[in-house]
Short mmCIF file of C-alpha atoms in Angstrom, two decimals:
data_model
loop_
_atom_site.label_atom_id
_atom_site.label_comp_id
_atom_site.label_asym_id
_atom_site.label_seq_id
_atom_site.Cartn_x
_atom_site.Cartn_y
_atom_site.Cartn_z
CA UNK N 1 -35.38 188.47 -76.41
CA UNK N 2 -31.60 187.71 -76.58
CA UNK N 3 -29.30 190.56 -76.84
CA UNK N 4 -27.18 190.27 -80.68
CA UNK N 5 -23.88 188.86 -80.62
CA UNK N 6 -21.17 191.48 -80.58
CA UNK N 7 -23.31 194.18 -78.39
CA UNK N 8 -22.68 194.63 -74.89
CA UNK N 9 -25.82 194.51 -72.82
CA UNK N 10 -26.50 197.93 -71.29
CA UNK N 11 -24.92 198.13 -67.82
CA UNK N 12 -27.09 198.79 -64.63
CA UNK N 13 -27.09 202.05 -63.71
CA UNK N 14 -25.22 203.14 -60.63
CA UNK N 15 -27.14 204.80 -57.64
CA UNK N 16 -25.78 207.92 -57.04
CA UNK N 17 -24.79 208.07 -53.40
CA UNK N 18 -25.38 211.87 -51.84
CA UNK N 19 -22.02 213.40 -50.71
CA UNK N 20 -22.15 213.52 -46.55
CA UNK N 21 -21.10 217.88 -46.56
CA UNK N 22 -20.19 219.29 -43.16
CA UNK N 23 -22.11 222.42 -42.76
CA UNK N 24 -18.97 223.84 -40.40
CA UNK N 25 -16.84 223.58 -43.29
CA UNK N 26 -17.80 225.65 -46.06
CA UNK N 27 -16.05 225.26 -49.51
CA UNK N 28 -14.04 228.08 -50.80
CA UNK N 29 -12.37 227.53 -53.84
CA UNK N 30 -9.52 229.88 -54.65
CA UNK N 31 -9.74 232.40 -57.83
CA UNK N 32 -6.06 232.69 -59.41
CA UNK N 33 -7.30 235.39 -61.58
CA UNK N 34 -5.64 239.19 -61.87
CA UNK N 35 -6.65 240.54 -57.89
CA UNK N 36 -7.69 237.40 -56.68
CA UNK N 37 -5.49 234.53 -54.76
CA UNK N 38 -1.19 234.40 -54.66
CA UNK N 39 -0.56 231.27 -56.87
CA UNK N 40 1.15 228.35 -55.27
CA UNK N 41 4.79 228.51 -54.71
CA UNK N 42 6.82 227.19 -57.73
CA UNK N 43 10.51 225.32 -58.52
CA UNK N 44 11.98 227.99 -60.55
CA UNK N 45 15.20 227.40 -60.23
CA UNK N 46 15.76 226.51 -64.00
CA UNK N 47 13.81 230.10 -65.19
CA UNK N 48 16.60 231.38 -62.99
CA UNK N 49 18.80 234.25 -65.10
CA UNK N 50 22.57 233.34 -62.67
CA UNK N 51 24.83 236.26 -62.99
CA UNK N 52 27.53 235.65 -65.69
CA UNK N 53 30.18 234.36 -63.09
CA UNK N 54 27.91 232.08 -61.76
CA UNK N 55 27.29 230.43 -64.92
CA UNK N 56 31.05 230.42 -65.92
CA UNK N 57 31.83 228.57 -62.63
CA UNK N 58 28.90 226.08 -63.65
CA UNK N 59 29.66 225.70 -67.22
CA UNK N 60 33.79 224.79 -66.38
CA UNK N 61 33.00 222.38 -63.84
CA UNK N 62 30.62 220.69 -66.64
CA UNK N 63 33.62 221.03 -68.67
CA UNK N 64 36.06 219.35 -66.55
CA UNK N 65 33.90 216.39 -65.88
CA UNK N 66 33.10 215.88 -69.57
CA UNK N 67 36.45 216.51 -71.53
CA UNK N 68 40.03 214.75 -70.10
CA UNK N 69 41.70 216.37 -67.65
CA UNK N 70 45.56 215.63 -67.78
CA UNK N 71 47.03 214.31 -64.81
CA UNK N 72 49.02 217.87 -63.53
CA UNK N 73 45.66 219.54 -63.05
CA UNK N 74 43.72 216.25 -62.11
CA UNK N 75 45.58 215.41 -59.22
CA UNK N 76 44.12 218.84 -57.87
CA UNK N 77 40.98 217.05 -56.89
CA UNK N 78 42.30 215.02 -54.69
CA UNK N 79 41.97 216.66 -51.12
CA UNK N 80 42.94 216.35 -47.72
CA UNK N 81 40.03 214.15 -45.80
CA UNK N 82 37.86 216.47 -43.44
CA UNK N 83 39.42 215.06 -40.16
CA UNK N 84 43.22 215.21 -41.37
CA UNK N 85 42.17 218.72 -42.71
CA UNK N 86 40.46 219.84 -39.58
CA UNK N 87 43.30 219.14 -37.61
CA UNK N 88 45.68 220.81 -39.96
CA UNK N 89 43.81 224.02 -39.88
CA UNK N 90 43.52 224.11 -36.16
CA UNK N 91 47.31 223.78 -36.20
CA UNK N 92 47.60 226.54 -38.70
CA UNK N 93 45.37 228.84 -36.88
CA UNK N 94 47.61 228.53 -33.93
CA UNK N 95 50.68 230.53 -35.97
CA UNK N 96 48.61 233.04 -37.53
CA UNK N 97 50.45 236.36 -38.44
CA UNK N 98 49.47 239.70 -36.26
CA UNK N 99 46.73 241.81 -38.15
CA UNK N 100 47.13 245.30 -38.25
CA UNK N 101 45.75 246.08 -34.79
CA UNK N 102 48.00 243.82 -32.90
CA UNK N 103 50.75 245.06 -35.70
CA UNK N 104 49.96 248.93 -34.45
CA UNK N 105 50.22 247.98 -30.94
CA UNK N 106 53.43 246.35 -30.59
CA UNK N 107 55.03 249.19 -32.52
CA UNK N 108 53.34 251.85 -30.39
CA UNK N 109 54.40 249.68 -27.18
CA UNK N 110 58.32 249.61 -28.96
CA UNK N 111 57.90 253.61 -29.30
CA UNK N 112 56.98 254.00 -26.01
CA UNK N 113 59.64 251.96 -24.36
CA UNK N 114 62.28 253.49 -26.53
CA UNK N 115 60.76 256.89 -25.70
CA UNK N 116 61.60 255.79 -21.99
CA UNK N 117 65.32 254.56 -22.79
CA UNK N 118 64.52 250.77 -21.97
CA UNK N 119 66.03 248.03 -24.74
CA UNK N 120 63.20 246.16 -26.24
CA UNK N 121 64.47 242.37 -26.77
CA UNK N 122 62.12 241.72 -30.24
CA UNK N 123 62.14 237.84 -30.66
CA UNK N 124 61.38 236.69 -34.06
CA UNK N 125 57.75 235.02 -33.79
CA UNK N 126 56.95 231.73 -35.13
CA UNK N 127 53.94 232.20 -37.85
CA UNK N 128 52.81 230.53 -41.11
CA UNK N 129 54.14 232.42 -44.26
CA UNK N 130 52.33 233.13 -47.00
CA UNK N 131 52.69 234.67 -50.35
CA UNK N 132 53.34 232.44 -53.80
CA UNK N 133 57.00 233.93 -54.10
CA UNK N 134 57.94 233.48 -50.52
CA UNK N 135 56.82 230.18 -49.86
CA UNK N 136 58.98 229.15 -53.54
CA UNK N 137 61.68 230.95 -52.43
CA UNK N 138 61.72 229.00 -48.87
CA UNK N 139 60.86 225.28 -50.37
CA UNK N 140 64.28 225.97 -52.44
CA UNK N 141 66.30 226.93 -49.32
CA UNK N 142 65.00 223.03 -48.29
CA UNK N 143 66.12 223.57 -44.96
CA UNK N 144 62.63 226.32 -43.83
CA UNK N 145 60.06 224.89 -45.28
CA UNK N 146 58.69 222.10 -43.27
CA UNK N 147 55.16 221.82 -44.44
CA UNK N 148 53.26 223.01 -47.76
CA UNK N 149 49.60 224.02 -48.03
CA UNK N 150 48.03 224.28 -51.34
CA UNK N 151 44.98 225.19 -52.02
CA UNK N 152 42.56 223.43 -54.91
CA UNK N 153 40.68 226.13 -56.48
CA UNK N 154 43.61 228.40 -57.19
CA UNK N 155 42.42 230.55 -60.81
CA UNK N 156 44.24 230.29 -63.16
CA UNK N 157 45.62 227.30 -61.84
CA UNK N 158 48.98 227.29 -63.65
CA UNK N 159 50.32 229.86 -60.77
CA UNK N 160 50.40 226.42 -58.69
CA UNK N 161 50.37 223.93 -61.06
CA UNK N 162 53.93 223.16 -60.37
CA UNK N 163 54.49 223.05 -56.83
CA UNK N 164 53.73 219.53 -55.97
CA UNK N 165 56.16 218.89 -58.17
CA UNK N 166 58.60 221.06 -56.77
CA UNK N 167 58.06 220.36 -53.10
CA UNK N 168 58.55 216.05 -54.09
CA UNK N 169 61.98 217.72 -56.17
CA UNK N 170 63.17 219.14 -52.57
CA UNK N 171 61.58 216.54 -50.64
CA UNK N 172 59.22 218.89 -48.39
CA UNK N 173 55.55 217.41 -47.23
CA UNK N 174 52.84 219.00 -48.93
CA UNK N 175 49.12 218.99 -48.75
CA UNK N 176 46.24 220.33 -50.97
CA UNK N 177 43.14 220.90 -49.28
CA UNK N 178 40.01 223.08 -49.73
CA UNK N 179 40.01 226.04 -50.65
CA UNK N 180 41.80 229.50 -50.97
CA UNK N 181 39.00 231.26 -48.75
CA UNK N 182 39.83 229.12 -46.04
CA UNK N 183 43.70 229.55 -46.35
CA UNK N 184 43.09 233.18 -46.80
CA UNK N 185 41.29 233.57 -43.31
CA UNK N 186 44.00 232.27 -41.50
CA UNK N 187 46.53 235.09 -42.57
CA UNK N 188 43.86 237.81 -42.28
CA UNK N 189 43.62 238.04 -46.58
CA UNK N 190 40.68 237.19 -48.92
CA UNK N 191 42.44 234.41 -50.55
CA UNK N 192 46.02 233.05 -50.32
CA UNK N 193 47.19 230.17 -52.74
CA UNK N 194 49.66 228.35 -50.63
CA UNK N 195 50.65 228.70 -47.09
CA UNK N 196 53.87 227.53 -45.44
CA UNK N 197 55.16 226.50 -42.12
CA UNK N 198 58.70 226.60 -40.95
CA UNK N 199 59.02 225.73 -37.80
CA UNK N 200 56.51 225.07 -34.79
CA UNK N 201 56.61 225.19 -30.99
CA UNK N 202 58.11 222.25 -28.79
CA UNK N 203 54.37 221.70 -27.05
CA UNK N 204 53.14 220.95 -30.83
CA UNK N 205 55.70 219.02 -32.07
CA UNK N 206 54.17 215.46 -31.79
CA UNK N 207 51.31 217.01 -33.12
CA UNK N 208 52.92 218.28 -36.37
CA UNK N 209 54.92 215.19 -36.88
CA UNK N 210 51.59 213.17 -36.68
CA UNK N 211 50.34 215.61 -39.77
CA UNK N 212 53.36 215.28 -41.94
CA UNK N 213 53.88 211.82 -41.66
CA UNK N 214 50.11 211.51 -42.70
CA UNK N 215 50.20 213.93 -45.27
CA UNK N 216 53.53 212.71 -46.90
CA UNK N 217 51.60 209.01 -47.16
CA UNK N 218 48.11 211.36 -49.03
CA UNK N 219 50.55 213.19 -51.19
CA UNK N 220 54.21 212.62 -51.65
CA UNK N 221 54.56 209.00 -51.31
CA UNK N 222 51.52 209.16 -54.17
CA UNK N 223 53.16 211.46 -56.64
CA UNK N 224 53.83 209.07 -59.06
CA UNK N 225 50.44 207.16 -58.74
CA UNK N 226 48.70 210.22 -59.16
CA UNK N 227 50.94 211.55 -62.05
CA UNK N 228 49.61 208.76 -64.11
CA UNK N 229 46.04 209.51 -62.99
CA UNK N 230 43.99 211.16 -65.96
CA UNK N 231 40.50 213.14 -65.06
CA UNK N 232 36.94 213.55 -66.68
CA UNK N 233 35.39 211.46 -69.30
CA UNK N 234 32.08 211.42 -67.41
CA UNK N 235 28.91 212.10 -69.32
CA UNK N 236 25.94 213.57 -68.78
CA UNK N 237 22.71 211.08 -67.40
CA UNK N 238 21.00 211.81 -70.94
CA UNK N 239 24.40 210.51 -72.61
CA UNK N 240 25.14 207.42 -70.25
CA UNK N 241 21.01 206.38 -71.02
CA UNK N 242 22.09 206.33 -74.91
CA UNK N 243 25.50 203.94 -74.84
CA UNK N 244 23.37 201.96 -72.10
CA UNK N 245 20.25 201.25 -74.30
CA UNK N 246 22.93 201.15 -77.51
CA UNK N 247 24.89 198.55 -75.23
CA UNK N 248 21.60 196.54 -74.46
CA UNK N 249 20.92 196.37 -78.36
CA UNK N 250 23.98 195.22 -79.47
CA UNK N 251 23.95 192.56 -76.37
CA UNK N 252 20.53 191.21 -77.85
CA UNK N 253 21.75 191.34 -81.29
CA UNK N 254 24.41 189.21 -80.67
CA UNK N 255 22.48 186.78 -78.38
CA UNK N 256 20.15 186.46 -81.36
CA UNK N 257 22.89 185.21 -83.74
CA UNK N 258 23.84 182.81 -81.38
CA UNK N 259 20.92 180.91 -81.27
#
């Protein structure tokens, strides 16, 4: 007899083909229960409670991509390039200042040979100065400063704000490069906001030259492009999905009226 119309003929059963188990191997299935097996290792970076400064440093960087950043604190993004930077440091690091050892040393040595009635000849050395008020005070003088270092994650920012601006004023090269650690290291502090060279050796002359002409073409020659230059705006992935589907609707909408 026929099967009805409208019901499905009863499918063939399927043999049931015995699982080949290797007797070597025996199966032990972990228990995740209270005493038994360590659960898997987990992502929880987002169950995560950050210390308070953390999360400030997290929620203004947010904030600065979202909302418009004016141009005088925008154009603090734009760094030195890691080879121009690299070699700029090394230079730096040549005309560090004495620390306190080498400081305690000389003076004991000057002691000493004044103890013994010999004249000590003290030559001023050449090192980078640092210090927010001494570096201002030596960009106005125009004639000592020969090369600015700024660095971009000064807080609050407004204690540098107005250097660039300054150092274009009195025509002195300046850079801004990353960060105030780094800066800091080289003049034996934990941070320093700007660093300043007057004058270098004759053996690193070319060397310096080769710097400040590139550095003047980063920064100075691009004072005015950059002091046009607004920052942010950028949304979050969730927010740039929206406008883009939005967009997409409003495209089709409009094709449809066309036709």
């Amino acid at each position: 007899m026929a099967p009805k119309r409208g019901v499905k003929a009863p499918a063939a059963a399927k043999k049931k083909v015995p699982k080949v188990v290797n007797p070597l191997f025996e199966k032990r299935p972990k228990q995740f229960g209270i005493g038994g097996a360590l659960p898997p290792k987990k992502d929880l970076h987002r169950f995560v409670k950050w210390p308070k400064v953390v999360r400030i440093q997290r929620q203004r960087r947010v904030l600065k991509q979202r909302l418009k950043v004016p141009p005088a604190l925008n154009q603090f993004t734009k760094t030195l390039d890691k080879n121009l930077a690299s070699n700029l440091f090394k230079m730096l690091l040549k005309y560090r200042p004495e620390d306190k050892a080498a400081k305690k040393e000389r003076l004991l040595k000057k002691a000493q040979a004044e103890a013994e009635g010999k004249t000590v000849e003290v030559k001023k050395p050449i090192v980078v100065k640092y210090g927010i008020n001494h570096v201002t005070y030596l960009i106005e003088q125009q004639s000592k400063a020969q090369l600015v270092v700024i660095a971009h994650d000064v807080d609050p920012i407004e204690l540098v704000v107005w250097l660039p601006a300054l150092c274009r004023k009195m025509n002195i090269p300046y850079a801004i490069v990353k960060g105030k650690a780094r800066l800091g290291a080289i003049v034996h502090q934990k941070t320093a906001t700007a660093l300043c060279l007057t004058s270098v050796k004759n053996e690193d002359k070319m060397e310096f030259s080769k710097i400040v002409e590139a550095v003047k073409a980063n920064f100075n020659d691009k004072f005015d492009e950059y002091r046009r230059q607004w920052g942010g705006g950028i949304m979050g992935t969730k927010s740039q999905a929206k406008t883009k589907a939005k967009e997409k609707l409003m495209a089709k909408e409009a094709a449809q009226r066309l036709t």
